[in-house]
Tab-separated table of C-alpha atoms in Angstrom:
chain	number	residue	atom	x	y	z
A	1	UNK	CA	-6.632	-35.128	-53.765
A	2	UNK	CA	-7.172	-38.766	-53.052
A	3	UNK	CA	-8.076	-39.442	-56.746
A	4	UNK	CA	-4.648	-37.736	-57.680
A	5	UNK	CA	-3.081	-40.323	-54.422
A	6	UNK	CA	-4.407	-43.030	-56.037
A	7	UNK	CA	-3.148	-42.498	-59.495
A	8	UNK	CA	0.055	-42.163	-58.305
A	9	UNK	CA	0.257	-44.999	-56.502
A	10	UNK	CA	-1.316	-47.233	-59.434
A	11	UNK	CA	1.712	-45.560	-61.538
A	12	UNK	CA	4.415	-46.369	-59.161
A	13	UNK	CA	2.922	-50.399	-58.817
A	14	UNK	CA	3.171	-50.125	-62.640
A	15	UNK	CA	6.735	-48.860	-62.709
A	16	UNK	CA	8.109	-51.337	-59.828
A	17	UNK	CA	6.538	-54.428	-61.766
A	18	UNK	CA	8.047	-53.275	-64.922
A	19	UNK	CA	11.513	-52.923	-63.253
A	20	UNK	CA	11.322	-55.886	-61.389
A	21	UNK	CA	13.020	-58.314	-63.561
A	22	UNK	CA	15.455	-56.073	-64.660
A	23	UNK	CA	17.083	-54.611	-61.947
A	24	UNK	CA	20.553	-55.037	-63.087
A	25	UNK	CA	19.394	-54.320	-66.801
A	26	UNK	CA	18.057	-50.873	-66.236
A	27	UNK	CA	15.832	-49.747	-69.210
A	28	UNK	CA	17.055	-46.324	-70.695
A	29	UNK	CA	14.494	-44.525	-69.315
A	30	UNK	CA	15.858	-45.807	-65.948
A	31	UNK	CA	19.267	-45.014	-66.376
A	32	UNK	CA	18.637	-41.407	-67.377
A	33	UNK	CA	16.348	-41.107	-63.966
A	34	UNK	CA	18.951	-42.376	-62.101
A	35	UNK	CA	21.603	-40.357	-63.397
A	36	UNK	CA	19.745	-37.206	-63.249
A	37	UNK	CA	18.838	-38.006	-59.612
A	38	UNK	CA	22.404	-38.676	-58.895
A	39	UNK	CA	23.520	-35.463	-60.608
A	40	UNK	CA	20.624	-33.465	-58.537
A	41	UNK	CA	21.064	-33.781	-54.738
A	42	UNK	CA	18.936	-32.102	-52.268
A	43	UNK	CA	19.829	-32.524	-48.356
A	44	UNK	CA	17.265	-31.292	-46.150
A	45	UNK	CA	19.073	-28.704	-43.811
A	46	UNK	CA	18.677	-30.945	-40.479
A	47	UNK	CA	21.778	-31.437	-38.330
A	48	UNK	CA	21.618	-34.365	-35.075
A	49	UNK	CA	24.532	-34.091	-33.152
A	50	UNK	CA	28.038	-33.190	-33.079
A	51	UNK	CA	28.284	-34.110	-37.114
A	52	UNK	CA	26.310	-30.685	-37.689
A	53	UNK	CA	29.420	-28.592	-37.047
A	54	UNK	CA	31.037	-30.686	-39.930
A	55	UNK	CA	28.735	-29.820	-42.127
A	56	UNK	CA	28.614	-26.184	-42.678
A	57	UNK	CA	32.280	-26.406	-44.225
A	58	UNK	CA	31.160	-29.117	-46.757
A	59	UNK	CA	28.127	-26.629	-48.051
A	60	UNK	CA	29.813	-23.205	-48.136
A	61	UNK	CA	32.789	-21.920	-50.031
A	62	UNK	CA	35.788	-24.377	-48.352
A	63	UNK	CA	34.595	-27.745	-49.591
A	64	UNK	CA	31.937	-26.239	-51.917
A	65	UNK	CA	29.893	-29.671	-52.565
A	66	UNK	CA	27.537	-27.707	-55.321
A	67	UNK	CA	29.972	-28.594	-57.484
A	68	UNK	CA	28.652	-32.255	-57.189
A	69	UNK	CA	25.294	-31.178	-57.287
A	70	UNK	CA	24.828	-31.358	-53.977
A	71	UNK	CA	22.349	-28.637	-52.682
A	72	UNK	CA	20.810	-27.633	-49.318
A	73	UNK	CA	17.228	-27.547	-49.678
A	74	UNK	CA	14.529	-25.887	-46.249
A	75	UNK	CA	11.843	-28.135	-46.224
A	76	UNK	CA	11.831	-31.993	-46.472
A	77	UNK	CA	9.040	-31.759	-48.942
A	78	UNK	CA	11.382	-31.171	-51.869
A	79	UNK	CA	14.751	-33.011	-50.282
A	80	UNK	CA	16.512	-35.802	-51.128
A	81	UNK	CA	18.621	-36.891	-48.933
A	82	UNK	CA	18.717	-36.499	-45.589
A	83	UNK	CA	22.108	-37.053	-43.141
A	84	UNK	CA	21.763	-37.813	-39.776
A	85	UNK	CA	24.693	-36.657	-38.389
A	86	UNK	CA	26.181	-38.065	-35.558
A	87	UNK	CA	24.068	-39.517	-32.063
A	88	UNK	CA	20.626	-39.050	-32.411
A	89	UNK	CA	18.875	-39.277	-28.904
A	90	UNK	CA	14.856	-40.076	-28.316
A	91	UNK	CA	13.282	-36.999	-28.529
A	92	UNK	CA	15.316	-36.280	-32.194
A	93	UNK	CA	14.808	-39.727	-33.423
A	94	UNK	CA	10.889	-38.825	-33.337
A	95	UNK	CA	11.718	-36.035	-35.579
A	96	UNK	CA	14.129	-37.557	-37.495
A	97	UNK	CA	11.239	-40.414	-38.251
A	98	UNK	CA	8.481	-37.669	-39.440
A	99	UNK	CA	11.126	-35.922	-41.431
A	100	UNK	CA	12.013	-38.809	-43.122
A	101	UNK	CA	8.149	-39.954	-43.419
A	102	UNK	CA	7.858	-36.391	-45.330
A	103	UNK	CA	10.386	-36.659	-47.600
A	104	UNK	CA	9.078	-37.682	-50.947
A	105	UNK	CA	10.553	-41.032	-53.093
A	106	UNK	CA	13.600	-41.126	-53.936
A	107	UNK	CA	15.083	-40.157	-50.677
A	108	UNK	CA	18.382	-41.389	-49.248
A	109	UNK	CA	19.799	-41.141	-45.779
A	110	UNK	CA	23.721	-40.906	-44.869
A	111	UNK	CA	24.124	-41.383	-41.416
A	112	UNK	CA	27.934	-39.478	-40.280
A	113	UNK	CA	29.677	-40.538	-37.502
A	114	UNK	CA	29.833	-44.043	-35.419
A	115	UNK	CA	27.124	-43.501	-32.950
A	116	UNK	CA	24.808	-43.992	-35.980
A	117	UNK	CA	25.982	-47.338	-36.587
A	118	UNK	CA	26.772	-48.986	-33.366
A	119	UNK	CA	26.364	-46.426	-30.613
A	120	UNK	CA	30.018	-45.118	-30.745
A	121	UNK	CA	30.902	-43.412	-27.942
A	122	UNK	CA	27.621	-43.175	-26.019
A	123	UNK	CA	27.389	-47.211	-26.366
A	124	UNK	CA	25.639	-46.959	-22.839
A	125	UNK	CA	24.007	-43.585	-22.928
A	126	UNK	CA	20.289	-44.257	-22.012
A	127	UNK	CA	19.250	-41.620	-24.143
A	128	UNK	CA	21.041	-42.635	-27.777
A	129	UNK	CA	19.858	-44.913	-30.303
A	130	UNK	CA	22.093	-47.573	-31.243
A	131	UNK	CA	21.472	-48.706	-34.524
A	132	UNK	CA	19.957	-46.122	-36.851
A	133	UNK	CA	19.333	-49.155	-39.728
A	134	UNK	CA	16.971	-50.887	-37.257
A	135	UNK	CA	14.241	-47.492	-37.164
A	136	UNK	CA	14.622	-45.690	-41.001
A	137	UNK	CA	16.474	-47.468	-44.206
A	138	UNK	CA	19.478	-46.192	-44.382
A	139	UNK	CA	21.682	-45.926	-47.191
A	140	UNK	CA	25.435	-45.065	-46.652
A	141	UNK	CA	26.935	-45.140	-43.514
A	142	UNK	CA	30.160	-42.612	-42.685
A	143	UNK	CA	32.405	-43.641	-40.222
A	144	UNK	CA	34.720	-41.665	-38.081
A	145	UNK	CA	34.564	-39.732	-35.024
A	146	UNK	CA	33.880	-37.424	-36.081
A	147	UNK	CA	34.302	-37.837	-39.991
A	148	UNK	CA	36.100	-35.159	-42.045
A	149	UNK	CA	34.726	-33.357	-44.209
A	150	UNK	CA	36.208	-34.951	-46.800
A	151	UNK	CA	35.091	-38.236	-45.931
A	152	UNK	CA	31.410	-36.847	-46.114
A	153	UNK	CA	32.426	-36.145	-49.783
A	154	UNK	CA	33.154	-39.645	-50.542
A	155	UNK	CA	30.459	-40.625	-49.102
A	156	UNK	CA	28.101	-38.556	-51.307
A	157	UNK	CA	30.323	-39.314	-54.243
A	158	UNK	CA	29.610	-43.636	-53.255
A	159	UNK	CA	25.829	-42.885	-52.897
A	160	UNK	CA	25.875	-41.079	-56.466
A	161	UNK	CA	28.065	-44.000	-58.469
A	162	UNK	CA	25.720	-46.265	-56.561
A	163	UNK	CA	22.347	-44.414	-57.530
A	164	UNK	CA	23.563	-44.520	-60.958
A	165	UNK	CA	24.741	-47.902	-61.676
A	166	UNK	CA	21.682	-49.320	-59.581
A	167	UNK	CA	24.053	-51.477	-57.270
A	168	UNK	CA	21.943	-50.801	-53.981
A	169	UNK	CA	18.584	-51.175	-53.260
A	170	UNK	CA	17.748	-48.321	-51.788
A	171	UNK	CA	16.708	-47.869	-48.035
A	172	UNK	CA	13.367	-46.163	-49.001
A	173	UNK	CA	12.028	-49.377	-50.483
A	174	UNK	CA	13.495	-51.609	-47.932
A	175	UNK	CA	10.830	-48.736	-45.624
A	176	UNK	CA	8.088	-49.283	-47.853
A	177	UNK	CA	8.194	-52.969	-48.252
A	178	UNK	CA	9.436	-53.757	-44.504
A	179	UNK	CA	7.535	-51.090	-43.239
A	180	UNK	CA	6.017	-53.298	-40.289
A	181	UNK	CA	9.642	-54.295	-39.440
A	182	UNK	CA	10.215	-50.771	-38.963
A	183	UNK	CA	7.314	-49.425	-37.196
A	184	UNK	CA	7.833	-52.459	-34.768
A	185	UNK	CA	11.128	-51.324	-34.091
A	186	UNK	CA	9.475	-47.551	-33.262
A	187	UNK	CA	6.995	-48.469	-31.148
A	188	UNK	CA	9.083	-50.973	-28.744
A	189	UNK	CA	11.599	-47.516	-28.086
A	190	UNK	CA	8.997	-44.983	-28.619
A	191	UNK	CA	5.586	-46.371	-27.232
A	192	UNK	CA	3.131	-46.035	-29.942
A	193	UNK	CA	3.508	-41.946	-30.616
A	194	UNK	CA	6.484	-42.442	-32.246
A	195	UNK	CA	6.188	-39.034	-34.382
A	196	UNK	CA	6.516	-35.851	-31.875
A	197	UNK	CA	3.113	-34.391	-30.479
A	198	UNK	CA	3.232	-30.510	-30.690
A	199	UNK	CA	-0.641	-29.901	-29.982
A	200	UNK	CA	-0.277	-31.222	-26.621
A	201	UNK	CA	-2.170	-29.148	-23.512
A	202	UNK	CA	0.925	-29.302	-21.200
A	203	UNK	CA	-0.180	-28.304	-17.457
A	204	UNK	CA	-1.979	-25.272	-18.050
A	205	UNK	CA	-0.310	-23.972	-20.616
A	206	UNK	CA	-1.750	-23.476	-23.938
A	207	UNK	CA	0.227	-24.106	-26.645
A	208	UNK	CA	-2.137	-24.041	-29.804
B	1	UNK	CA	29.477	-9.471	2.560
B	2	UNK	CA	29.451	-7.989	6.357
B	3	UNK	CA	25.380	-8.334	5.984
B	4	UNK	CA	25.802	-11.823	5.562
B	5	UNK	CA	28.698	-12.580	7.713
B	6	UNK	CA	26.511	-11.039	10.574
B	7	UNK	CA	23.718	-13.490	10.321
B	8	UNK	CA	25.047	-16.796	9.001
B	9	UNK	CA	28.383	-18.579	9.412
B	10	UNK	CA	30.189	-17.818	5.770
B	11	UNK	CA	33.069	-20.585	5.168
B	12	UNK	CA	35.791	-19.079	2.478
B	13	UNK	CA	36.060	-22.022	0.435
B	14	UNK	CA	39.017	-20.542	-2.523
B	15	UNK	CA	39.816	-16.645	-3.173
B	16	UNK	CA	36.219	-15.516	-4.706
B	17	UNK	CA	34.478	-18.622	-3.702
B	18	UNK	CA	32.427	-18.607	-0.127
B	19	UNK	CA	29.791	-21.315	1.597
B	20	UNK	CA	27.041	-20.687	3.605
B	21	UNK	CA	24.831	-23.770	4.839
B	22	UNK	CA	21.108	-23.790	5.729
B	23	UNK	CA	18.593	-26.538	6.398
B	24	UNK	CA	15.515	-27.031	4.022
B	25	UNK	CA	13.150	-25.233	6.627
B	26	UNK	CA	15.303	-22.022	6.625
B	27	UNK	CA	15.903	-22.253	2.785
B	28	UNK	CA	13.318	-19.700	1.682
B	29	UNK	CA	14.358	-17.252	4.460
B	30	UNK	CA	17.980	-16.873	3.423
B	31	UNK	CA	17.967	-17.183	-0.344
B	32	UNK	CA	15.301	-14.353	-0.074
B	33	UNK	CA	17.571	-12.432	2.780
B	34	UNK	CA	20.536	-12.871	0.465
B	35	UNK	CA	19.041	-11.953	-2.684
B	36	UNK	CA	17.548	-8.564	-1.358
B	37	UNK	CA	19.918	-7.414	0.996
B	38	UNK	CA	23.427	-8.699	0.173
B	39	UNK	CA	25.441	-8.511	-3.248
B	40	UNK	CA	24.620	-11.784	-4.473
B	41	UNK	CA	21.747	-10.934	-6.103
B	42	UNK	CA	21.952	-13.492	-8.652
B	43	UNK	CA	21.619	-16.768	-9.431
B	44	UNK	CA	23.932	-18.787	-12.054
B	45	UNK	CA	23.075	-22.234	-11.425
B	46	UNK	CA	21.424	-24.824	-9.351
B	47	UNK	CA	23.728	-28.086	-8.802
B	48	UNK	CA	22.218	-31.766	-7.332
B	49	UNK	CA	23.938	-34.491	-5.892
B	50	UNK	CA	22.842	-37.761	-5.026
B	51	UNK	CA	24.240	-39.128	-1.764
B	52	UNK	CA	22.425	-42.737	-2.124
B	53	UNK	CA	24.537	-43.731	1.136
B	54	UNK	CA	23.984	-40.921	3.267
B	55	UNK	CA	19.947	-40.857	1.849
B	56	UNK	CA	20.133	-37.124	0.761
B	57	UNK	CA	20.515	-35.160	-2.369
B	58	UNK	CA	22.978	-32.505	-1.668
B	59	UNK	CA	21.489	-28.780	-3.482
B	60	UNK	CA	23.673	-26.023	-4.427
B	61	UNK	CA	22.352	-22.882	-5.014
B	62	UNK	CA	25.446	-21.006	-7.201
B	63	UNK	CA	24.739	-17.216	-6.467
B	64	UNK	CA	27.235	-14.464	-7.785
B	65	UNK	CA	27.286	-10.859	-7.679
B	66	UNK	CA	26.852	-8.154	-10.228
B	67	UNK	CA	30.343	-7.736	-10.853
B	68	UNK	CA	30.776	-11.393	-11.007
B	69	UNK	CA	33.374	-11.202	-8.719
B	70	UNK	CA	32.155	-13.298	-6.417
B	71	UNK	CA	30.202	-16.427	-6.173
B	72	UNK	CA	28.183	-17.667	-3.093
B	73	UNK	CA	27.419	-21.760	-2.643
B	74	UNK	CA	24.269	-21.788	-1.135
B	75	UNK	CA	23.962	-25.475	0.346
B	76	UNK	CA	21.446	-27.542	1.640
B	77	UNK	CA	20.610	-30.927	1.650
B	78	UNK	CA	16.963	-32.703	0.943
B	79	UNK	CA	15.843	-36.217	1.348
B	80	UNK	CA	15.539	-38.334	-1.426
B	81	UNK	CA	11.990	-39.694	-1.243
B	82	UNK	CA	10.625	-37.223	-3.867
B	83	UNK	CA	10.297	-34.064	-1.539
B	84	UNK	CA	9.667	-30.998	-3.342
B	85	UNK	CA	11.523	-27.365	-2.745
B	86	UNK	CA	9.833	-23.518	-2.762
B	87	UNK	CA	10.387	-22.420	-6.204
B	88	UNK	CA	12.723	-19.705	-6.487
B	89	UNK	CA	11.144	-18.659	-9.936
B	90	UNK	CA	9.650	-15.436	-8.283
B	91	UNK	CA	13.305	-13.842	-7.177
B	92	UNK	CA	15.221	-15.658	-10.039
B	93	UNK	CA	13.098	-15.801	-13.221
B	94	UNK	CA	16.140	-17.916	-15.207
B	95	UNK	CA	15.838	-20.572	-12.140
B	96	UNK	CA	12.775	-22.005	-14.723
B	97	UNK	CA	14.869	-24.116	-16.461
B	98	UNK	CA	17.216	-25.236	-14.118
B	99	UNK	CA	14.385	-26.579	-11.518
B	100	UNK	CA	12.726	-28.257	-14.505
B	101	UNK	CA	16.233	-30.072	-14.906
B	102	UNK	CA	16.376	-30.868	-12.271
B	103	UNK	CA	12.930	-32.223	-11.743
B	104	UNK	CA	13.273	-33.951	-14.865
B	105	UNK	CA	16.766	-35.939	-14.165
B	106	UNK	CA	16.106	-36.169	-10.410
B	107	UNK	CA	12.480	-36.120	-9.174
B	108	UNK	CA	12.353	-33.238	-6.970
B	109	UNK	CA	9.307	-31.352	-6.835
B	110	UNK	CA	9.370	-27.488	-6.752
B	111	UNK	CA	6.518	-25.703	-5.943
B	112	UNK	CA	5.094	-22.698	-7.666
B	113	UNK	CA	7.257	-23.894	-10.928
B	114	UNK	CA	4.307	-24.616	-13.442
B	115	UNK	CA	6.716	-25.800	-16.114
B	116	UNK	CA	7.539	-29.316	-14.646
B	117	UNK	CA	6.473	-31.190	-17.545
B	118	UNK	CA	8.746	-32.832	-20.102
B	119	UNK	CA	12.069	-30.910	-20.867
B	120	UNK	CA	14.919	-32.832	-22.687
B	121	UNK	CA	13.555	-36.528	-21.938
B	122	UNK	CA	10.522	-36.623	-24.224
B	123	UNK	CA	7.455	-39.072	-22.580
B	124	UNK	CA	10.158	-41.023	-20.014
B	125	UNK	CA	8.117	-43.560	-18.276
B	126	UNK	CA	11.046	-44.984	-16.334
B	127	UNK	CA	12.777	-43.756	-13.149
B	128	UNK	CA	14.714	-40.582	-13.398
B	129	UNK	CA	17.594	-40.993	-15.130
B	130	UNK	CA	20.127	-39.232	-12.741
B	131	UNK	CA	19.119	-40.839	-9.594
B	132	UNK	CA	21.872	-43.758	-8.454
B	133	UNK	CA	19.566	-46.268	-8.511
B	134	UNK	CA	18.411	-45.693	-12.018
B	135	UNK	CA	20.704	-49.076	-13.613
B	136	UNK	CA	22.041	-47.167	-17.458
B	137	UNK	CA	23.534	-50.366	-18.514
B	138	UNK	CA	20.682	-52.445	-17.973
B	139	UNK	CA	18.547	-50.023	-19.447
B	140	UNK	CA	20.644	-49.831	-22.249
B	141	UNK	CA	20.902	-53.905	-22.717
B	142	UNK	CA	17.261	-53.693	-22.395
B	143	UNK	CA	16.013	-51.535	-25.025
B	144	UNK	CA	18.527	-51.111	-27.322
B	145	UNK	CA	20.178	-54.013	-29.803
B	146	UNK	CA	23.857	-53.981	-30.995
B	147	UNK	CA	25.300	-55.014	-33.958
B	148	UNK	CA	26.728	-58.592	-33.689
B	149	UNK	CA	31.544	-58.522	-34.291
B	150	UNK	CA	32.120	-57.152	-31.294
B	151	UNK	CA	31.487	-60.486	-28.532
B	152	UNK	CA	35.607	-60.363	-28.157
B	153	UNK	CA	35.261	-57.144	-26.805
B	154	UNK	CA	37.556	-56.354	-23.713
B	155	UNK	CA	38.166	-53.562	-21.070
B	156	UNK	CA	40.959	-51.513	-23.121
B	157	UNK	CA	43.177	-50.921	-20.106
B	158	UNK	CA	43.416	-54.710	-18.882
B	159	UNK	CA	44.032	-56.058	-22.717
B	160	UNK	CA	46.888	-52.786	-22.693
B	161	UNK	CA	48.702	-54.382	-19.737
B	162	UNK	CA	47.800	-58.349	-21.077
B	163	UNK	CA	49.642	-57.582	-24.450
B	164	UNK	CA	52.697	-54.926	-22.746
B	165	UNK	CA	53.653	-57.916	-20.458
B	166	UNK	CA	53.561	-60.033	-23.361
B	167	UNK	CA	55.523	-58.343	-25.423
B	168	UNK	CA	57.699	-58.092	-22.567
B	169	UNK	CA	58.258	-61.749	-22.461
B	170	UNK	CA	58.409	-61.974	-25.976
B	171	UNK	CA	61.193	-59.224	-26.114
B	172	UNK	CA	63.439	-60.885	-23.080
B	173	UNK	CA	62.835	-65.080	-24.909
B	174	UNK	CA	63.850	-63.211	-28.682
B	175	UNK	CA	66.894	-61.853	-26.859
B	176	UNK	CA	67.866	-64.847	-24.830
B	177	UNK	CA	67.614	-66.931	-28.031
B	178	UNK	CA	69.816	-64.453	-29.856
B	179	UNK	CA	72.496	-64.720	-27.186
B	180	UNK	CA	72.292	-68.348	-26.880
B	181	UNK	CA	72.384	-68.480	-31.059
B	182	UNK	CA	75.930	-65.711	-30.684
B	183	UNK	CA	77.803	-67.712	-28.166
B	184	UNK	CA	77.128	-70.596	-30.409
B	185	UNK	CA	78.720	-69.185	-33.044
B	186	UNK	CA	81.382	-67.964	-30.939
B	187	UNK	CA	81.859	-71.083	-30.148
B	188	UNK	CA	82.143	-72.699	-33.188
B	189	UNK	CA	84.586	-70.335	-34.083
B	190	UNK	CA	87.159	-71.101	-31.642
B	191	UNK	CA	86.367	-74.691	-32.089
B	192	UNK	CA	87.156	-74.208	-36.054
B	193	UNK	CA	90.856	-73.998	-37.614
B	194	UNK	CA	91.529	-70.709	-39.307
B	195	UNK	CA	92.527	-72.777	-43.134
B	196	UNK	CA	89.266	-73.356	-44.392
B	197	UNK	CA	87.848	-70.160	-43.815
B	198	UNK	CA	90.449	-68.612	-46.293
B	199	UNK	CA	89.510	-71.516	-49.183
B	200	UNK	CA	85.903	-70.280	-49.087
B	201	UNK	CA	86.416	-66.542	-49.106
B	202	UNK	CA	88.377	-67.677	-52.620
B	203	UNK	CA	85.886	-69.901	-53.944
B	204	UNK	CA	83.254	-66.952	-53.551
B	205	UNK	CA	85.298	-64.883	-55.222
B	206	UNK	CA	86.056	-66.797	-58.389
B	207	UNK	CA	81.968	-68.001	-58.283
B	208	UNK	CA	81.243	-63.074	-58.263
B	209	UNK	CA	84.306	-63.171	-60.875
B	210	UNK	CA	82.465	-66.117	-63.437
B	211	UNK	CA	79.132	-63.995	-64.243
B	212	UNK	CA	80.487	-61.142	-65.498
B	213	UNK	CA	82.940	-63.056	-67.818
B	214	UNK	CA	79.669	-64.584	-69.187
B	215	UNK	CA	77.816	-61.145	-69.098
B	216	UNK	CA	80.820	-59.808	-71.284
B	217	UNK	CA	80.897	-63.023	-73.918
B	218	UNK	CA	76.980	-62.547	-74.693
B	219	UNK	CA	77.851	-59.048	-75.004
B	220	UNK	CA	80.005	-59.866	-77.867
């Protein structure tokens, strides 16, 4: 398993220093990756916050995203994108961190709704992040309180001319290369278990 | 009803709403008398509130009938020093939940409630979030950054009356300036002879008449 790890990871250094220079000038192997990932959109059926009632509509038969090749998808293992829709308090940012964590490259992140970017309405909640940009990378921000459905679908329709005309760098590499920035950021809200315990002995009870 | 009225003093707050008020000591007695031998035999929520001034958290056991006709406030009020209450998990098996709440946002200790470990605040070091002395906005300013546009930010309802008064003044100078500019004109008016007035209105008429004479000639 490590072996296989390993390889991997010498193949992605490869591919990053061959695409370093040309970031702009996307080789055609490039392009077709990108649009194919654009094309192909798997959001990992997670909902924080208010934004989760606006999303049903957008999946099912009234705004019908599949059409855009947008797809729900059960386990972050084979997801794309995740959206973190609307406030995201303590206890969900610690799952919103492993969930992200276990999503594999390329993986995106929308965050719906104003609390994501500056608090919004619960500015001086004691129990709502602020900025969502300073704990995961984030890629498209939604604004609105709460957003339409419709303005979800631009927003996926941005990320998807942006993914395939390489304009962005994406928030996973920002993650990867920053990743100290980040984990900084975790621990000063979080105290250093910033991913959820579950195995925990809590008062007599045994939850194993 | 006439079981209760007998032994405590029963205040009829609204129609279907009544009060009955014990001290901590004589807590477990009556919520245990109630529950067994009146109709309020259940219990549909558990309210706190701090009194910081008066030094006591104010309880209110919500207890309706079957029917849910009814509803009983079962008061009482507990100091604020981190005192702990009797469970009531053993006659109400739903209060599990609401005494961990409460524990959780408050501080109170209930005994025989083996659940009082983390509930909606996930490993919360600080003071308890609902207490009055617990500062939000310093807590907030403390561990949480904004994003940098917004330093001109005001309280919404003073700027509202700042700019309405404004435009007030605005609207009363614009129309002062408009009826100093109209009795002006009024003015010069009167002041004017009436002869030269009727040699412009014919020199603008001859200047409309010219360009379509010229429109006509290129036509040609």
């Amino acid at each position: 398993m490590q072996k296989g790890f390993v390889a991997y990871n010498n193949e992605q250094k490869s591919l990053e220093a061959e695409t370093e220079g040309i970031k702009n000038s996307q080789t055609l192997i490039q392009k077709a990756m990108n649009w194919f990932s654009a094309r192909s959109m798997f959001v990992v059926a997670y909902g924080t916050g208010c934004g989760a009632i606006e999303m049903p509509p957008v999946f099912t038969s009234r705004y019908d995203i599949e059409r855009l090749g947008v797809v729900g998808v059960a386990t972050p293992r084979q997801a794309d994108i995740m959206i973190v829709s609307g406030y995201c308090s303590l206890k969900t940012l610690r799952r919103v961190i492993r969930t992200y964590e276990q999503m594999s490259e390329p993986k995106y992140v929308i965050a719906l709704g104003s609390c994501t970017i500056n608090g919004g309405m619960y500015w001086d909640s004691y129990n709502t992040i602020k900025k969502l940009e300073e704990y995961i990378g984030v890629d498209m921000y939604v604004a609105g309180c709460m957003p339409r459905p419709e303005a979800l679908i631009e927003g996926f329709v941005k990320l998807q001319e942006s993914i395939r005309n390489n304009t962005i760098q994406p928030g996973y590499v920002k993650y990867r290369e920053d990743y100290a920035y980040y984990q900084a950021n975790q621990e000063k809200l979080l105290g250093k278990e910033t991913q959820p315990v579950y195995e925990e002995d809590y008062a007599g009870m045994n939850l194993s | 009803m006439k079981n209760l009225q007998k032994t405590y003093e029963v205040t009829q707050k609204v129609e279907r709403l009544f009060e009955v008020t014990v001290t901590q000591t004589d807590f477990w007695e009556a919520v245990l008398y109630i529950s067994t031998q009146t109709e309020f035999n259940t219990l549909s929520q558990i309210a706190c509130a701090d009194w910081i001034e008066e030094e006591h958290f104010l309880l209110t056991y919500i207890l309706t009938t079957d029917a849910r006709d009814k509803n009983l406030m079962l008061k009482l009020t507990l100091g604020r020093e981190y005192e702990s209450m009797p469970s009531v998990m053993t006659l109400f098996p739903q209060a599990e939940v609401m005494e961990r709440d409460l524990h959780e946002m408050y501080g109170i200790g209930f005994e025989g409630n083996e659940t009082l470990y983390d509930f909606v605040l996930e490993q919360w070091h600080d003071l308890p979030p609902l207490r009055r002395e617990f500062d939000t906005l310093a807590f907030v300013h403390e561990h949480f950054a904004f994003k940098g546009g917004r330093e001109d930010n005001k309280d919404v309802k003073v700027e509202q009356k700042r700019r309405r008064e404004e435009a007030k003044k605005q609207k009363a100078l614009e129309a002062a300036k408009q009826e100093a500019k109209k009795q002006e004109t009024e003015k010069q008016e009167t002041e004017k002879p009436k002869e030269p007035n009727t040699h412009a209105t014919d020199a603008e008429e001859t200047q409309d008449k010219k360009p379509d004479t010229k429109e006509a000639e290129d036509g040609q």
